[in-house]
Short mmCIF file of N, CA and C in Angstrom, two decimals:
data_model
loop_
_atom_site.label_atom_id
_atom_site.label_comp_id
_atom_site.label_asym_id
_atom_site.label_seq_id
_atom_site.Cartn_x
_atom_site.Cartn_y
_atom_site.Cartn_z
N UNK I 1 84.31 110.52 39.09
CA UNK I 1 83.29 109.98 39.92
C UNK I 1 82.44 111.05 40.54
N UNK I 2 81.63 110.63 41.48
CA UNK I 2 80.73 111.53 42.17
C UNK I 2 81.52 112.30 43.22
N UNK I 3 81.22 113.56 43.37
CA UNK I 3 81.89 114.35 44.40
C UNK I 3 82.51 115.61 43.85
N UNK I 4 83.41 116.19 44.63
CA UNK I 4 84.04 117.44 44.26
C UNK I 4 85.42 117.20 43.69
N UNK I 5 85.93 118.15 42.88
CA UNK I 5 87.27 117.97 42.32
C UNK I 5 88.32 117.88 43.42
N UNK I 6 89.47 117.34 43.06
CA UNK I 6 90.54 117.13 44.03
C UNK I 6 91.45 118.31 44.25
N UNK I 7 91.07 119.51 43.82
CA UNK I 7 91.96 120.66 43.98
C UNK I 7 92.17 121.03 45.44
N UNK I 8 91.31 120.59 46.33
CA UNK I 8 91.50 120.85 47.75
C UNK I 8 92.77 120.14 48.24
N UNK I 9 93.00 118.94 47.74
CA UNK I 9 94.17 118.16 48.12
C UNK I 9 95.45 118.86 47.67
N UNK I 10 95.44 119.42 46.46
CA UNK I 10 96.61 120.15 45.98
C UNK I 10 96.93 121.33 46.88
N UNK I 11 95.90 122.06 47.32
CA UNK I 11 96.12 123.21 48.20
C UNK I 11 96.71 122.75 49.53
N UNK I 12 96.18 121.68 50.08
CA UNK I 12 96.71 121.16 51.35
C UNK I 12 98.16 120.74 51.18
N UNK I 13 98.48 120.03 50.10
CA UNK I 13 99.84 119.56 49.87
C UNK I 13 100.81 120.73 49.72
N UNK I 14 100.42 121.76 48.96
CA UNK I 14 101.29 122.93 48.80
C UNK I 14 101.47 123.68 50.10
N UNK I 15 100.39 123.81 50.88
CA UNK I 15 100.48 124.52 52.15
C UNK I 15 101.47 123.84 53.09
N UNK I 16 101.37 122.53 53.20
CA UNK I 16 102.27 121.79 54.07
C UNK I 16 103.71 121.88 53.57
N UNK I 17 103.90 121.76 52.26
CA UNK I 17 105.25 121.81 51.70
C UNK I 17 105.90 123.17 51.93
N UNK I 18 105.18 124.25 51.66
CA UNK I 18 105.79 125.58 51.68
C UNK I 18 105.62 126.32 53.00
N UNK I 19 104.60 125.98 53.78
CA UNK I 19 104.32 126.72 55.00
C UNK I 19 104.42 125.89 56.27
N UNK I 20 104.38 124.58 56.13
CA UNK I 20 104.33 123.72 57.32
C UNK I 20 102.91 123.67 57.85
N UNK I 21 102.71 122.88 58.88
CA UNK I 21 101.38 122.78 59.48
C UNK I 21 101.53 122.66 60.98
N UNK I 22 100.90 123.54 61.72
CA UNK I 22 100.02 124.60 61.23
C UNK I 22 100.82 125.82 60.77
N UNK I 23 100.21 126.60 59.88
CA UNK I 23 100.77 127.91 59.55
C UNK I 23 99.85 128.95 60.14
N UNK I 24 100.27 130.20 60.09
CA UNK I 24 99.57 131.21 60.87
C UNK I 24 98.22 131.63 60.29
N UNK I 25 98.20 132.17 59.07
CA UNK I 25 96.97 132.75 58.53
C UNK I 25 96.66 132.14 57.17
N UNK I 26 95.44 131.66 57.01
CA UNK I 26 94.95 131.15 55.73
C UNK I 26 93.89 132.13 55.25
N UNK I 27 94.04 132.62 54.04
CA UNK I 27 93.09 133.59 53.48
C UNK I 27 92.36 133.01 52.29
N UNK I 28 91.26 133.63 51.98
CA UNK I 28 90.49 133.23 50.81
C UNK I 28 89.19 134.00 50.77
N UNK I 29 88.49 133.88 49.69
CA UNK I 29 87.21 134.56 49.54
C UNK I 29 86.11 133.84 50.28
N UNK I 30 85.03 134.57 50.56
CA UNK I 30 83.90 133.97 51.28
C UNK I 30 83.29 132.81 50.51
N UNK I 31 83.51 132.80 49.21
CA UNK I 31 82.97 131.70 48.40
C UNK I 31 83.74 130.40 48.60
N UNK I 32 84.87 130.45 49.29
CA UNK I 32 85.66 129.23 49.53
C UNK I 32 85.43 128.60 50.90
N UNK I 33 84.63 129.25 51.73
CA UNK I 33 84.39 128.69 53.07
C UNK I 33 83.77 127.30 52.93
N UNK I 34 82.63 127.26 52.27
CA UNK I 34 81.95 125.98 52.07
C UNK I 34 82.70 125.19 51.00
N UNK I 35 82.82 123.97 51.18
CA UNK I 35 83.43 122.97 50.31
C UNK I 35 84.95 123.07 50.31
N UNK I 36 85.53 124.13 49.72
CA UNK I 36 86.99 124.15 49.55
C UNK I 36 87.73 124.18 50.89
N UNK I 37 87.46 125.17 51.72
CA UNK I 37 88.19 125.25 52.98
C UNK I 37 87.77 124.15 53.95
N UNK I 38 86.51 123.78 53.91
CA UNK I 38 86.07 122.67 54.75
C UNK I 38 86.83 121.39 54.40
N UNK I 39 87.02 121.14 53.10
CA UNK I 39 87.75 119.95 52.67
C UNK I 39 89.23 120.06 53.00
N UNK I 40 89.82 121.23 52.82
CA UNK I 40 91.23 121.41 53.19
C UNK I 40 91.44 121.10 54.67
N UNK I 41 90.57 121.63 55.50
CA UNK I 41 90.69 121.40 56.95
C UNK I 41 90.54 119.91 57.26
N UNK I 42 89.52 119.28 56.72
CA UNK I 42 89.26 117.87 57.02
C UNK I 42 90.42 116.97 56.61
N UNK I 43 90.91 117.12 55.40
CA UNK I 43 91.97 116.22 54.95
C UNK I 43 93.31 116.53 55.62
N UNK I 44 93.61 117.81 55.86
CA UNK I 44 94.89 118.16 56.47
C UNK I 44 94.93 117.74 57.93
N UNK I 45 93.84 117.98 58.64
CA UNK I 45 93.81 117.59 60.05
C UNK I 45 93.76 116.08 60.21
N UNK I 46 93.12 115.39 59.29
CA UNK I 46 93.10 113.92 59.34
C UNK I 46 94.49 113.36 59.07
N UNK I 47 95.22 113.99 58.16
CA UNK I 47 96.55 113.49 57.80
C UNK I 47 97.59 113.78 58.87
N UNK I 48 97.52 114.96 59.50
CA UNK I 48 98.60 115.37 60.40
C UNK I 48 98.17 115.54 61.86
N UNK I 49 96.89 115.34 62.13
CA UNK I 49 96.36 115.40 63.49
C UNK I 49 96.68 116.70 64.21
N UNK I 50 96.66 117.81 63.46
CA UNK I 50 96.79 119.15 64.04
C UNK I 50 96.15 120.14 63.08
N UNK I 51 95.82 121.33 63.57
CA UNK I 51 95.14 122.31 62.72
C UNK I 51 95.96 122.66 61.48
N UNK I 52 95.28 122.97 60.40
CA UNK I 52 95.95 123.42 59.18
C UNK I 52 96.49 124.83 59.37
N UNK I 53 95.67 125.73 59.92
CA UNK I 53 96.06 127.13 60.11
C UNK I 53 95.51 127.61 61.44
N UNK I 54 96.20 128.61 62.00
CA UNK I 54 95.76 129.17 63.28
C UNK I 54 94.58 130.13 63.11
N UNK I 55 94.57 130.86 61.99
CA UNK I 55 93.51 131.85 61.74
C UNK I 55 93.04 131.71 60.30
N UNK I 56 91.74 131.91 60.11
CA UNK I 56 91.14 131.86 58.78
C UNK I 56 90.49 133.21 58.51
N UNK I 57 90.92 133.87 57.44
CA UNK I 57 90.36 135.16 57.07
C UNK I 57 89.69 135.02 55.70
N UNK I 58 88.42 135.33 55.66
CA UNK I 58 87.66 135.21 54.41
C UNK I 58 87.17 136.59 54.00
N UNK I 59 87.70 137.07 52.88
CA UNK I 59 87.33 138.40 52.43
C UNK I 59 86.04 138.38 51.62
N UNK I 60 85.35 139.51 51.69
CA UNK I 60 84.15 139.71 50.88
C UNK I 60 84.57 140.04 49.47
N UNK I 61 83.61 140.19 48.61
CA UNK I 61 83.88 140.47 47.20
C UNK I 61 84.09 141.95 46.95
N UNK I 62 84.80 142.23 45.88
CA UNK I 62 84.94 143.60 45.39
C UNK I 62 83.91 143.76 44.28
N UNK I 63 83.13 144.83 44.38
CA UNK I 63 82.21 145.16 43.31
C UNK I 63 82.86 146.25 42.45
N UNK I 64 82.32 146.48 41.29
CA UNK I 64 82.84 147.51 40.39
C UNK I 64 81.68 148.44 40.04
N UNK I 65 81.84 149.71 40.40
CA UNK I 65 80.78 150.70 40.15
C UNK I 65 79.43 150.19 40.66
N UNK I 66 79.47 149.50 41.80
CA UNK I 66 78.24 149.03 42.45
C UNK I 66 77.68 147.74 41.90
N UNK I 67 78.35 147.14 40.91
CA UNK I 67 77.86 145.89 40.33
C UNK I 67 78.83 144.75 40.61
N UNK I 68 78.31 143.54 40.58
CA UNK I 68 79.15 142.36 40.69
C UNK I 68 80.22 142.39 39.61
N UNK I 69 81.45 142.04 39.98
CA UNK I 69 82.51 141.95 38.99
C UNK I 69 82.33 140.64 38.24
N UNK I 70 82.28 140.73 36.90
CA UNK I 70 82.12 139.51 36.12
C UNK I 70 82.63 139.72 34.70
N UNK I 71 83.04 138.62 34.09
CA UNK I 71 83.50 138.66 32.70
C UNK I 71 82.39 139.13 31.78
N UNK I 72 81.17 138.64 32.03
CA UNK I 72 80.06 138.97 31.14
C UNK I 72 79.74 140.46 31.15
N UNK I 73 79.99 141.13 32.28
CA UNK I 73 79.76 142.58 32.35
C UNK I 73 80.97 143.36 31.84
N UNK I 74 82.08 142.67 31.68
CA UNK I 74 83.29 143.33 31.19
C UNK I 74 83.87 144.32 32.18
N UNK I 75 83.64 144.09 33.47
CA UNK I 75 84.10 145.05 34.48
C UNK I 75 85.18 144.49 35.41
N UNK I 76 85.92 143.54 34.91
CA UNK I 76 87.07 143.04 35.67
C UNK I 76 88.32 143.75 35.19
N UNK I 77 89.16 144.16 36.10
CA UNK I 77 90.36 144.90 35.74
C UNK I 77 91.61 144.15 36.16
N UNK I 78 92.70 144.43 35.47
CA UNK I 78 93.99 143.81 35.76
C UNK I 78 94.97 144.89 36.22
N UNK I 79 96.14 144.44 36.67
CA UNK I 79 97.18 145.41 37.04
C UNK I 79 97.59 146.24 35.83
N UNK I 80 97.55 145.64 34.66
CA UNK I 80 97.86 146.38 33.43
C UNK I 80 96.88 147.53 33.25
N UNK I 81 95.60 147.28 33.51
CA UNK I 81 94.59 148.34 33.40
C UNK I 81 94.87 149.46 34.40
N UNK I 82 95.27 149.09 35.59
CA UNK I 82 95.58 150.09 36.62
C UNK I 82 96.75 150.95 36.17
N UNK I 83 97.79 150.32 35.66
CA UNK I 83 98.95 151.07 35.15
C UNK I 83 98.55 151.98 33.99
N UNK I 84 97.71 151.47 33.09
CA UNK I 84 97.28 152.27 31.94
C UNK I 84 96.47 153.50 32.35
N UNK I 85 95.88 153.46 33.53
CA UNK I 85 95.19 154.64 34.08
C UNK I 85 96.15 155.56 34.82
N UNK I 86 97.45 155.24 34.75
CA UNK I 86 98.46 156.08 35.40
C UNK I 86 98.52 155.92 36.91
N UNK I 87 98.03 154.79 37.39
CA UNK I 87 98.00 154.54 38.84
C UNK I 87 98.99 153.45 39.21
N UNK I 88 99.48 153.53 40.43
CA UNK I 88 100.43 152.57 40.95
C UNK I 88 99.66 151.34 41.46
N UNK I 89 100.04 150.14 41.03
CA UNK I 89 99.35 148.95 41.53
C UNK I 89 99.36 148.83 43.06
N UNK I 90 100.37 149.39 43.72
CA UNK I 90 100.40 149.36 45.19
C UNK I 90 99.23 150.17 45.75
N UNK I 91 98.76 151.16 45.00
CA UNK I 91 97.59 151.93 45.44
C UNK I 91 96.36 151.04 45.54
N UNK I 92 96.29 149.99 44.69
CA UNK I 92 95.16 149.06 44.79
C UNK I 92 95.22 148.30 46.12
N UNK I 93 96.42 147.89 46.51
CA UNK I 93 96.56 147.20 47.79
C UNK I 93 96.15 148.14 48.93
N UNK I 94 96.58 149.38 48.86
CA UNK I 94 96.22 150.36 49.87
C UNK I 94 94.70 150.59 49.88
N UNK I 95 94.11 150.64 48.69
CA UNK I 95 92.66 150.77 48.56
C UNK I 95 91.95 149.64 49.31
N UNK I 96 92.43 148.42 49.14
CA UNK I 96 91.81 147.27 49.82
C UNK I 96 91.96 147.36 51.33
N UNK I 97 93.07 147.89 51.81
CA UNK I 97 93.27 148.03 53.25
C UNK I 97 92.35 149.09 53.86
N UNK I 98 91.79 149.94 53.03
CA UNK I 98 90.92 151.01 53.50
C UNK I 98 89.54 150.54 53.92
N UNK I 99 89.24 149.29 53.70
CA UNK I 99 87.95 148.73 54.13
C UNK I 99 88.23 147.44 54.90
N UNK I 100 87.35 147.10 55.81
CA UNK I 100 87.51 145.86 56.54
C UNK I 100 87.41 144.70 55.55
N UNK I 101 88.27 143.71 55.71
CA UNK I 101 88.33 142.62 54.73
C UNK I 101 87.02 141.85 54.59
N UNK I 102 86.16 141.90 55.60
CA UNK I 102 84.89 141.18 55.51
C UNK I 102 83.74 142.09 55.06
N UNK I 103 84.09 143.27 54.58
CA UNK I 103 83.09 144.19 54.03
C UNK I 103 83.22 144.22 52.52
N UNK I 104 82.11 144.33 51.84
CA UNK I 104 82.18 144.50 50.39
C UNK I 104 82.89 145.82 50.11
N UNK I 105 83.63 145.82 49.03
CA UNK I 105 84.40 146.99 48.66
C UNK I 105 84.03 147.35 47.22
N UNK I 106 83.66 148.60 47.00
CA UNK I 106 83.24 149.03 45.67
C UNK I 106 84.40 149.73 44.96
N UNK I 107 84.87 149.10 43.89
CA UNK I 107 85.96 149.66 43.10
C UNK I 107 85.42 150.67 42.10
N UNK I 108 86.00 151.87 42.14
CA UNK I 108 85.80 152.86 41.08
C UNK I 108 87.18 153.45 40.81
N UNK I 109 87.36 154.01 39.63
CA UNK I 109 88.65 154.64 39.33
C UNK I 109 88.87 155.85 40.23
N UNK I 110 87.80 156.54 40.59
CA UNK I 110 87.93 157.69 41.49
C UNK I 110 88.38 157.24 42.88
N UNK I 111 87.83 156.14 43.35
CA UNK I 111 88.23 155.62 44.67
C UNK I 111 89.69 155.17 44.66
N UNK I 112 90.10 154.55 43.56
CA UNK I 112 91.50 154.12 43.46
C UNK I 112 92.43 155.33 43.39
N UNK I 113 92.02 156.38 42.69
CA UNK I 113 92.81 157.61 42.65
C UNK I 113 92.92 158.20 44.06
N UNK I 114 91.82 158.19 44.81
CA UNK I 114 91.85 158.68 46.19
C UNK I 114 92.80 157.87 47.06
N UNK I 115 92.80 156.55 46.86
CA UNK I 115 93.72 155.70 47.63
C UNK I 115 95.16 156.02 47.26
N UNK I 116 95.41 156.25 45.97
CA UNK I 116 96.77 156.59 45.56
C UNK I 116 97.20 157.93 46.17
N UNK I 117 96.31 158.91 46.19
CA UNK I 117 96.63 160.21 46.79
C UNK I 117 96.97 160.05 48.27
N UNK I 118 96.17 159.27 48.99
CA UNK I 118 96.42 159.04 50.42
C UNK I 118 97.74 158.31 50.64
N UNK I 119 98.02 157.33 49.81
CA UNK I 119 99.26 156.58 49.92
C UNK I 119 100.46 157.48 49.63
N UNK I 120 100.37 158.30 48.60
CA UNK I 120 101.47 159.21 48.28
C UNK I 120 101.71 160.21 49.40
N UNK I 121 100.65 160.68 50.03
CA UNK I 121 100.78 161.59 51.16
C UNK I 121 101.55 160.90 52.30
N UNK I 122 101.19 159.67 52.57
CA UNK I 122 101.87 158.89 53.61
C UNK I 122 103.34 158.67 53.23
N UNK I 123 103.60 158.32 51.98
CA UNK I 123 104.98 158.08 51.53
C UNK I 123 105.81 159.36 51.62
N UNK I 124 105.24 160.50 51.22
CA UNK I 124 105.98 161.78 51.32
C UNK I 124 106.30 162.10 52.77
N UNK I 125 105.33 161.86 53.64
CA UNK I 125 105.54 162.17 55.04
C UNK I 125 106.68 161.31 55.62
N UNK I 126 106.68 160.04 55.29
CA UNK I 126 107.73 159.14 55.78
C UNK I 126 109.09 159.56 55.23
N UNK I 127 109.15 159.89 53.95
CA UNK I 127 110.41 160.33 53.34
C UNK I 127 110.91 161.60 54.02
N UNK I 128 110.03 162.58 54.23
CA UNK I 128 110.42 163.82 54.91
C UNK I 128 110.87 163.54 56.34
N UNK I 129 110.18 162.66 57.02
CA UNK I 129 110.54 162.33 58.39
C UNK I 129 111.93 161.71 58.46
N UNK I 130 112.23 160.82 57.52
CA UNK I 130 113.54 160.17 57.51
C UNK I 130 114.66 161.17 57.27
N UNK I 131 114.39 162.23 56.48
CA UNK I 131 115.40 163.25 56.19
C UNK I 131 115.72 164.09 57.42
N UNK I 132 114.78 164.18 58.34
CA UNK I 132 114.96 164.99 59.55
C UNK I 132 115.60 164.13 60.63
N UNK I 133 116.89 163.88 60.48
CA UNK I 133 117.58 162.95 61.37
C UNK I 133 117.66 163.44 62.81
N UNK I 134 117.50 164.73 63.04
CA UNK I 134 117.58 165.25 64.41
C UNK I 134 116.26 165.12 65.15
N UNK I 135 115.22 164.76 64.44
CA UNK I 135 113.89 164.66 65.04
C UNK I 135 113.84 163.44 65.95
N UNK I 136 113.59 163.67 67.22
CA UNK I 136 113.63 162.57 68.19
C UNK I 136 112.29 162.32 68.89
N UNK I 137 111.33 163.23 68.75
CA UNK I 137 110.08 163.05 69.49
C UNK I 137 109.32 161.83 68.97
N UNK I 138 108.52 161.30 69.82
CA UNK I 138 107.71 160.14 69.47
C UNK I 138 106.60 160.58 68.52
N UNK I 139 106.27 159.73 67.56
CA UNK I 139 105.20 160.04 66.62
C UNK I 139 103.83 159.86 67.25
N UNK I 140 103.74 158.90 68.14
CA UNK I 140 102.44 158.58 68.74
C UNK I 140 102.61 158.36 70.23
N UNK I 141 101.62 158.82 70.97
CA UNK I 141 101.66 158.54 72.40
C UNK I 141 101.21 157.10 72.65
N UNK I 142 101.36 156.65 73.86
CA UNK I 142 101.05 155.25 74.19
C UNK I 142 99.58 154.93 73.96
N UNK I 143 98.70 155.89 74.20
CA UNK I 143 97.27 155.66 73.99
C UNK I 143 96.96 155.41 72.50
N UNK I 144 97.62 156.17 71.62
CA UNK I 144 97.40 155.97 70.18
C UNK I 144 97.96 154.63 69.73
N UNK I 145 99.12 154.27 70.24
CA UNK I 145 99.69 152.96 69.90
C UNK I 145 98.79 151.83 70.39
N UNK I 146 98.23 152.00 71.57
CA UNK I 146 97.30 151.01 72.10
C UNK I 146 96.06 150.91 71.21
N UNK I 147 95.54 152.07 70.76
CA UNK I 147 94.38 152.08 69.87
C UNK I 147 94.71 151.41 68.53
N UNK I 148 95.93 151.65 68.02
CA UNK I 148 96.36 151.06 66.75
C UNK I 148 96.40 149.53 66.89
N UNK I 149 97.03 149.05 67.94
CA UNK I 149 97.10 147.60 68.17
C UNK I 149 95.69 147.01 68.34
N UNK I 150 94.85 147.72 69.07
CA UNK I 150 93.48 147.24 69.29
C UNK I 150 92.71 147.15 67.97
N UNK I 151 92.93 148.11 67.07
CA UNK I 151 92.25 148.07 65.77
C UNK I 151 92.67 146.81 65.01
N UNK I 152 93.95 146.51 65.00
CA UNK I 152 94.41 145.32 64.27
C UNK I 152 93.95 144.04 64.96
N UNK I 153 93.85 144.06 66.28
CA UNK I 153 93.37 142.88 67.00
C UNK I 153 91.86 142.74 66.92
N UNK I 154 91.18 143.78 66.47
CA UNK I 154 89.72 143.77 66.30
C UNK I 154 89.41 143.22 64.90
N UNK I 155 89.69 141.95 64.73
CA UNK I 155 89.42 141.26 63.47
C UNK I 155 90.13 141.93 62.29
N UNK I 156 91.39 142.31 62.54
CA UNK I 156 92.26 142.92 61.53
C UNK I 156 91.59 144.13 60.87
N UNK I 157 91.19 145.09 61.70
CA UNK I 157 90.48 146.27 61.22
C UNK I 157 91.48 147.29 60.68
N UNK I 158 91.97 147.04 59.47
CA UNK I 158 92.99 147.89 58.86
C UNK I 158 92.47 149.29 58.56
N UNK I 159 91.19 149.42 58.23
CA UNK I 159 90.66 150.75 57.93
C UNK I 159 90.73 151.65 59.16
N UNK I 160 90.44 151.10 60.32
CA UNK I 160 90.52 151.86 61.57
C UNK I 160 91.98 152.20 61.89
N UNK I 161 92.87 151.25 61.67
CA UNK I 161 94.29 151.48 61.94
C UNK I 161 94.84 152.57 61.01
N UNK I 162 94.46 152.53 59.73
CA UNK I 162 94.92 153.56 58.79
C UNK I 162 94.36 154.93 59.16
N UNK I 163 93.13 154.98 59.63
CA UNK I 163 92.55 156.26 60.06
C UNK I 163 93.37 156.85 61.22
N UNK I 164 93.83 156.01 62.13
CA UNK I 164 94.68 156.49 63.23
C UNK I 164 96.00 157.03 62.69
N UNK I 165 96.59 156.35 61.73
CA UNK I 165 97.85 156.80 61.14
C UNK I 165 97.65 158.17 60.48
N UNK I 166 96.60 158.31 59.69
CA UNK I 166 96.36 159.58 59.01
C UNK I 166 96.02 160.69 60.00
N UNK I 167 95.38 160.32 61.11
CA UNK I 167 95.12 161.31 62.17
C UNK I 167 96.44 161.81 62.77
N UNK I 168 97.38 160.91 62.96
CA UNK I 168 98.69 161.30 63.46
C UNK I 168 99.41 162.23 62.48
N UNK I 169 99.33 161.91 61.21
CA UNK I 169 100.02 162.71 60.20
C UNK I 169 99.43 164.10 60.08
N UNK I 170 98.12 164.20 60.17
CA UNK I 170 97.52 165.54 60.07
C UNK I 170 97.83 166.37 61.32
N UNK I 171 98.02 165.71 62.46
CA UNK I 171 98.42 166.43 63.67
C UNK I 171 99.90 166.76 63.71
N UNK I 172 100.72 166.02 62.95
CA UNK I 172 102.16 166.24 62.97
C UNK I 172 102.62 167.18 61.86
N UNK I 173 101.71 167.50 60.96
CA UNK I 173 102.10 168.34 59.81
C UNK I 173 102.34 169.78 60.20
#
């Protein structure tokens, strides 16, 4: 018939089954705000008379080498492609955390390599720190911890929070 597909109902049903209602954070791309998320909210709140989620986070798109990612351009990559470039798929997650979720993010292999290098530096530092069992000093003063919390409370500003972490590591090295 006339109207939109019923996939919104499936999402609402799965969310309630697996997460309950309300659940804490609902994520999705900016392209899902109109129609899909609006329909999820309307049907879920009508059915259960309470909010579907407490927070809604809509991420911007990832571009590739400055262009829209699309099948027709052949510039979409998979985890298999990342592995074939000798990179850890977790580095891609770290790469995404390096930008605010509502900012466009430009994927390049060089940028992903940089994210992997930064992640490996952080992992080495944590491993070395754990080996030093006699080390008792605090890693961060209260002001830095306050700044870290503020960054995350500032619309989940992970890039700012990671910059604080790396600032601590360069000062502790």
